[in-house]
Amino acid sequence: MTTNFEKTEKKRNILVVGSSGFIGSSLIKNLDTDRFNIYTAGRKEGDIIIDFEKVDTISKLELEEQLKFDAVLFLQGINPSQGIFDIDYEHFQKMLNVHIVSPTLFIQKLHQNLNDNCLILFMSSIAAKKGSYDPSYAAAKSALHGLVQSLANAFSSYRFNMLSLGLVENSPVYNQMTPDFRERHSSRMYRQSFIKVENVISMILELIDNDNINRVTIDIEGGYKV
């Protein structure tokens, strides 16, 4: 477990988990470095090197006591890839580890490094409502809704919120879909338009700044008709 913290202390500290992903990398490009110190966590690179697929690595995490975060953004994930007739235990467990188990244990380990009113943000999906061809993905995204409320009960001095996303244009999930599948999906969305990543980013920035928003799930799903 390695950490590398050499940033100033005057600005707000933002921890982006899954910083190399589609949304994570897009967010980092739009964070104002005059306002924020940006810390990253990922499997291969970042200020925190940690693999959420391997739950036991979290117990080995050690952070400097004086480092305090003002927002922790869980943008990591595993994309849906196995259907009901192909899925196995390993894939199912890995999906739950990355989306549910590891984030929970991470907060348990990290909570002494969080400032009061810290934003803790999770990312759900329209799959929690409509299902997914990968049942483990839909199950993990559905479980987040109960998890967020449970964590909010346990840690009342932090703000727990979640975004539920529809299909984001040019994301890895979008790019792996066939044109006819995209067309069927968009036909059930407002103006037949996919979600723009810049709209997701703007909402994340709003949640960082707006400390009156707590314990809510905000749908950015394009009015998808389930």
Short mmCIF file of C-alpha atoms in Angstrom, two decimals:
data_model
loop_
_atom_site.label_atom_id
_atom_site.label_comp_id
_atom_site.label_asym_id
_atom_site.label_seq_id
_atom_site.Cartn_x
_atom_site.Cartn_y
_atom_site.Cartn_z
CA MET A 1 0.00 0.00 0.00
CA THR A 2 1.58 3.27 -1.07
CA THR A 3 0.61 6.88 -0.55
CA ASN A 4 2.12 10.11 -1.77
CA PHE A 5 0.85 13.39 -0.33
CA GLU A 6 2.76 16.55 -1.10
CA LYS A 7 0.11 19.21 -1.69
CA THR A 8 -0.71 22.49 0.02
CA GLU A 9 -3.17 22.66 2.92
CA LYS A 10 -5.08 25.87 2.16
CA LYS A 11 -7.52 24.53 -0.41
CA ARG A 12 -10.32 21.98 -0.08
CA ASN A 13 -9.16 18.40 -0.41
CA ILE A 14 -11.02 16.20 -2.89
CA LEU A 15 -10.38 12.46 -3.13
CA VAL A 16 -11.38 10.91 -6.47
CA VAL A 17 -11.62 7.12 -6.34
CA GLY A 18 -11.48 5.66 -9.83
CA SER A 19 -9.68 8.70 -11.15
CA SER A 20 -8.55 7.02 -14.37
CA GLY A 21 -12.09 6.07 -15.40
CA PHE A 22 -14.26 7.92 -17.90
CA ILE A 23 -16.09 10.13 -15.41
CA GLY A 24 -13.17 10.40 -12.99
CA SER A 25 -10.71 11.63 -15.60
CA SER A 26 -13.30 14.04 -17.02
CA LEU A 27 -13.97 15.44 -13.56
CA ILE A 28 -10.31 16.01 -12.77
CA LYS A 29 -9.93 18.05 -15.95
CA ASN A 30 -12.73 20.34 -14.71
CA LEU A 31 -11.73 20.75 -11.06
CA ASP A 32 -10.39 24.22 -10.36
CA THR A 33 -6.92 23.70 -8.92
CA ASP A 34 -7.10 27.18 -7.41
CA ARG A 35 -9.92 25.92 -5.19
CA PHE A 36 -9.14 22.25 -4.72
CA ASN A 37 -6.30 19.93 -3.88
CA ILE A 38 -7.00 16.85 -5.97
CA TYR A 39 -6.04 13.45 -4.57
CA THR A 40 -6.55 10.30 -6.58
CA ALA A 41 -7.00 6.62 -5.79
CA GLY A 42 -6.69 3.76 -8.24
CA ARG A 43 -5.38 0.26 -8.82
CA LYS A 44 -2.26 1.23 -10.75
CA GLU A 45 -1.63 4.92 -10.16
CA GLY A 46 -2.61 7.72 -7.82
CA ASP A 47 -1.90 9.17 -4.40
CA ILE A 48 -3.51 6.04 -2.98
CA ILE A 49 -2.81 2.74 -4.72
CA ILE A 50 -5.65 0.40 -3.83
CA ASP A 51 -7.57 -2.35 -5.60
CA PHE A 52 -11.25 -2.47 -4.65
CA GLU A 53 -11.53 -5.94 -6.18
CA LYS A 54 -9.30 -7.18 -3.33
CA VAL A 55 -11.07 -6.32 -0.11
CA ASP A 56 -8.18 -7.32 2.14
CA THR A 57 -5.98 -4.51 0.80
CA ILE A 58 -8.12 -1.88 2.53
CA SER A 59 -7.08 -2.95 6.02
CA LYS A 60 -3.48 -2.20 5.07
CA LEU A 61 -4.23 1.40 4.11
CA GLU A 62 -2.47 4.02 6.22
CA LEU A 63 -3.02 7.77 5.82
CA GLU A 64 -1.36 10.71 7.49
CA GLU A 65 -3.44 11.72 10.49
CA GLN A 66 -3.37 15.43 9.59
CA LEU A 67 -4.74 14.86 6.08
CA LYS A 68 -8.46 15.70 6.00
CA PHE A 69 -10.77 15.35 3.01
CA ASP A 70 -13.73 17.59 2.17
CA ALA A 71 -15.15 15.25 -0.46
CA VAL A 72 -14.73 11.57 -1.34
CA LEU A 73 -16.08 10.69 -4.77
CA PHE A 74 -16.59 7.00 -5.52
CA LEU A 75 -16.35 6.95 -9.31
CA GLN A 76 -14.82 3.49 -9.62
CA GLY A 77 -16.74 0.62 -11.14
CA ILE A 78 -16.89 -2.52 -13.23
CA ASN A 79 -18.90 -2.40 -16.43
CA PRO A 80 -21.60 -5.01 -17.12
CA SER A 81 -20.16 -7.85 -19.16
CA GLN A 82 -21.71 -11.23 -18.30
CA GLY A 83 -25.27 -12.37 -18.92
CA ILE A 84 -27.36 -14.61 -16.72
CA PHE A 85 -26.21 -17.81 -18.44
CA ASP A 86 -22.51 -16.88 -18.38
CA ILE A 87 -22.05 -15.27 -14.99
CA ASP A 88 -20.06 -17.05 -12.29
CA TYR A 89 -19.39 -16.53 -8.59
CA GLU A 90 -16.05 -14.80 -9.16
CA HIS A 91 -17.54 -12.14 -11.43
CA PHE A 92 -20.52 -11.60 -9.14
CA GLN A 93 -18.32 -11.22 -6.06
CA LYS A 94 -15.92 -8.91 -7.85
CA MET A 95 -18.83 -6.66 -8.87
CA LEU A 96 -20.10 -6.49 -5.29
CA ASN A 97 -16.62 -5.88 -3.91
CA VAL A 98 -15.92 -2.93 -6.18
CA HIS A 99 -19.31 -1.23 -5.83
CA ILE A 100 -20.42 -2.15 -2.30
CA VAL A 101 -18.05 -4.00 0.02
CA SER A 102 -14.80 -2.12 -0.56
CA PRO A 103 -16.32 1.39 -0.48
CA THR A 104 -17.97 0.54 2.85
CA LEU A 105 -14.73 -0.73 4.38
CA PHE A 106 -12.86 2.19 2.85
CA ILE A 107 -15.13 4.69 4.63
CA GLN A 108 -14.79 2.69 7.84
CA LYS A 109 -11.02 3.03 7.54
CA LEU A 110 -11.04 6.61 6.25
CA HIS A 111 -13.62 8.31 8.46
CA GLN A 112 -11.06 9.82 10.82
CA ASN A 113 -9.56 11.59 7.82
CA LEU A 114 -12.82 13.32 6.88
CA ASN A 115 -13.76 16.87 7.78
CA ASP A 116 -17.21 17.63 9.14
CA ASN A 117 -19.72 18.13 6.32
CA CYS A 118 -17.57 16.04 3.97
CA LEU A 119 -19.41 15.00 0.81
CA ILE A 120 -19.35 11.26 0.13
CA LEU A 121 -20.72 10.58 -3.33
CA PHE A 122 -21.70 7.29 -4.94
CA MET A 123 -22.73 6.52 -8.51
CA SER A 124 -25.78 4.37 -9.21
CA SER A 125 -27.37 3.56 -12.56
CA ILE A 126 -30.68 3.32 -14.36
CA ALA A 127 -29.94 -0.42 -14.21
CA ALA A 128 -31.10 -0.35 -10.58
CA LYS A 129 -34.62 0.35 -11.90
CA LYS A 130 -34.76 -1.38 -15.27
CA GLY A 131 -32.33 -4.25 -14.69
CA SER A 132 -29.30 -5.18 -16.77
CA TYR A 133 -28.26 -8.12 -18.92
CA ASP A 134 -25.52 -8.50 -16.27
CA PRO A 135 -27.48 -9.30 -13.09
CA SER A 136 -24.50 -8.63 -10.82
CA TYR A 137 -24.26 -5.06 -12.12
CA ALA A 138 -27.96 -4.35 -11.52
CA ALA A 139 -27.74 -5.97 -8.08
CA ALA A 140 -24.73 -3.88 -7.06
CA LYS A 141 -26.25 -0.62 -8.27
CA SER A 142 -29.54 -1.43 -6.51
CA ALA A 143 -27.73 -2.21 -3.25
CA LEU A 144 -26.14 1.23 -3.24
CA HIS A 145 -29.47 2.87 -2.40
CA GLY A 146 -29.77 1.06 0.93
CA LEU A 147 -26.06 1.37 1.62
CA VAL A 148 -26.04 5.16 1.28
CA GLN A 149 -28.87 5.56 3.79
CA SER A 150 -27.22 3.13 6.22
CA LEU A 151 -23.92 4.98 6.04
CA ALA A 152 -25.71 8.29 6.53
CA ASN A 153 -27.30 6.89 9.70
CA ALA A 154 -23.91 5.81 11.02
CA PHE A 155 -21.97 8.96 10.09
CA SER A 156 -24.31 11.88 10.65
CA SER A 157 -21.62 14.56 10.32
CA TYR A 158 -21.01 13.76 6.63
CA ARG A 159 -23.20 14.28 3.57
CA PHE A 160 -24.03 11.09 1.67
CA ASN A 161 -25.46 11.56 -1.81
CA MET A 162 -25.73 9.58 -4.99
CA LEU A 163 -26.15 10.18 -8.71
CA SER A 164 -28.11 7.66 -10.76
CA LEU A 165 -26.96 7.82 -14.36
CA GLY A 166 -28.50 6.85 -17.64
CA LEU A 167 -26.32 5.80 -20.55
CA VAL A 168 -23.49 8.34 -20.82
CA GLU A 169 -22.48 9.17 -24.37
CA ASN A 170 -18.98 7.97 -25.37
CA SER A 171 -18.50 6.07 -22.10
CA PRO A 172 -17.00 2.54 -22.24
CA VAL A 173 -20.48 1.02 -21.76
CA TYR A 174 -21.85 3.19 -24.56
CA ASN A 175 -19.00 2.27 -26.88
CA GLN A 176 -19.45 -1.47 -26.39
CA MET A 177 -23.12 -1.34 -27.39
CA THR A 178 -24.28 -2.12 -30.89
CA PRO A 179 -25.91 0.72 -32.86
CA ASP A 180 -29.33 -0.93 -32.74
CA PHE A 181 -29.12 -1.33 -28.96
CA ARG A 182 -28.20 2.35 -28.59
CA GLU A 183 -31.15 3.30 -30.76
CA ARG A 184 -33.57 1.25 -28.66
CA HIS A 185 -32.15 2.76 -25.49
CA SER A 186 -32.28 6.36 -26.71
CA SER A 187 -35.87 5.94 -27.91
CA ARG A 188 -36.90 5.77 -24.26
CA MET A 189 -34.99 8.91 -23.25
CA TYR A 190 -35.97 12.57 -23.40
CA ARG A 191 -35.38 13.94 -26.90
CA GLN A 192 -33.70 10.61 -27.72
CA SER A 193 -30.51 12.05 -26.24
CA PHE A 194 -27.87 10.25 -24.22
CA ILE A 195 -26.41 11.69 -21.02
CA LYS A 196 -23.61 14.20 -21.54
CA VAL A 197 -20.59 13.71 -19.30
CA GLU A 198 -20.29 17.47 -18.82
CA ASN A 199 -23.76 17.49 -17.21
CA VAL A 200 -22.66 14.78 -14.80
CA ILE A 201 -19.56 16.79 -13.93
CA SER A 202 -21.54 19.98 -13.31
CA MET A 203 -23.81 18.13 -10.88
CA ILE A 204 -20.83 16.69 -9.00
CA LEU A 205 -19.39 20.19 -8.64
CA GLU A 206 -22.74 21.45 -7.36
CA LEU A 207 -22.86 18.70 -4.75
CA ILE A 208 -19.36 19.54 -3.56
CA ASP A 209 -20.33 23.18 -3.01
CA ASN A 210 -23.95 22.88 -1.86
CA ASP A 211 -23.92 21.68 1.73
CA ASN A 212 -27.73 21.72 1.96
CA ILE A 213 -27.96 18.62 -0.21
CA ASN A 214 -27.80 15.44 1.86
CA ARG A 215 -29.16 11.88 1.72
CA VAL A 216 -30.58 12.23 -1.77
CA THR A 217 -30.33 10.37 -5.05
CA ILE A 218 -30.32 12.65 -8.06
CA ASP A 219 -31.42 11.02 -11.31
CA ILE A 220 -29.50 12.05 -14.41
CA GLU A 221 -31.23 9.52 -16.62
CA GLY A 222 -32.71 11.61 -19.40
CA GLY A 223 -36.25 10.74 -18.29
CA TYR A 224 -35.73 7.10 -19.25
CA LYS A 225 -39.07 5.29 -19.48
CA VAL A 226 -38.72 2.07 -17.51
#
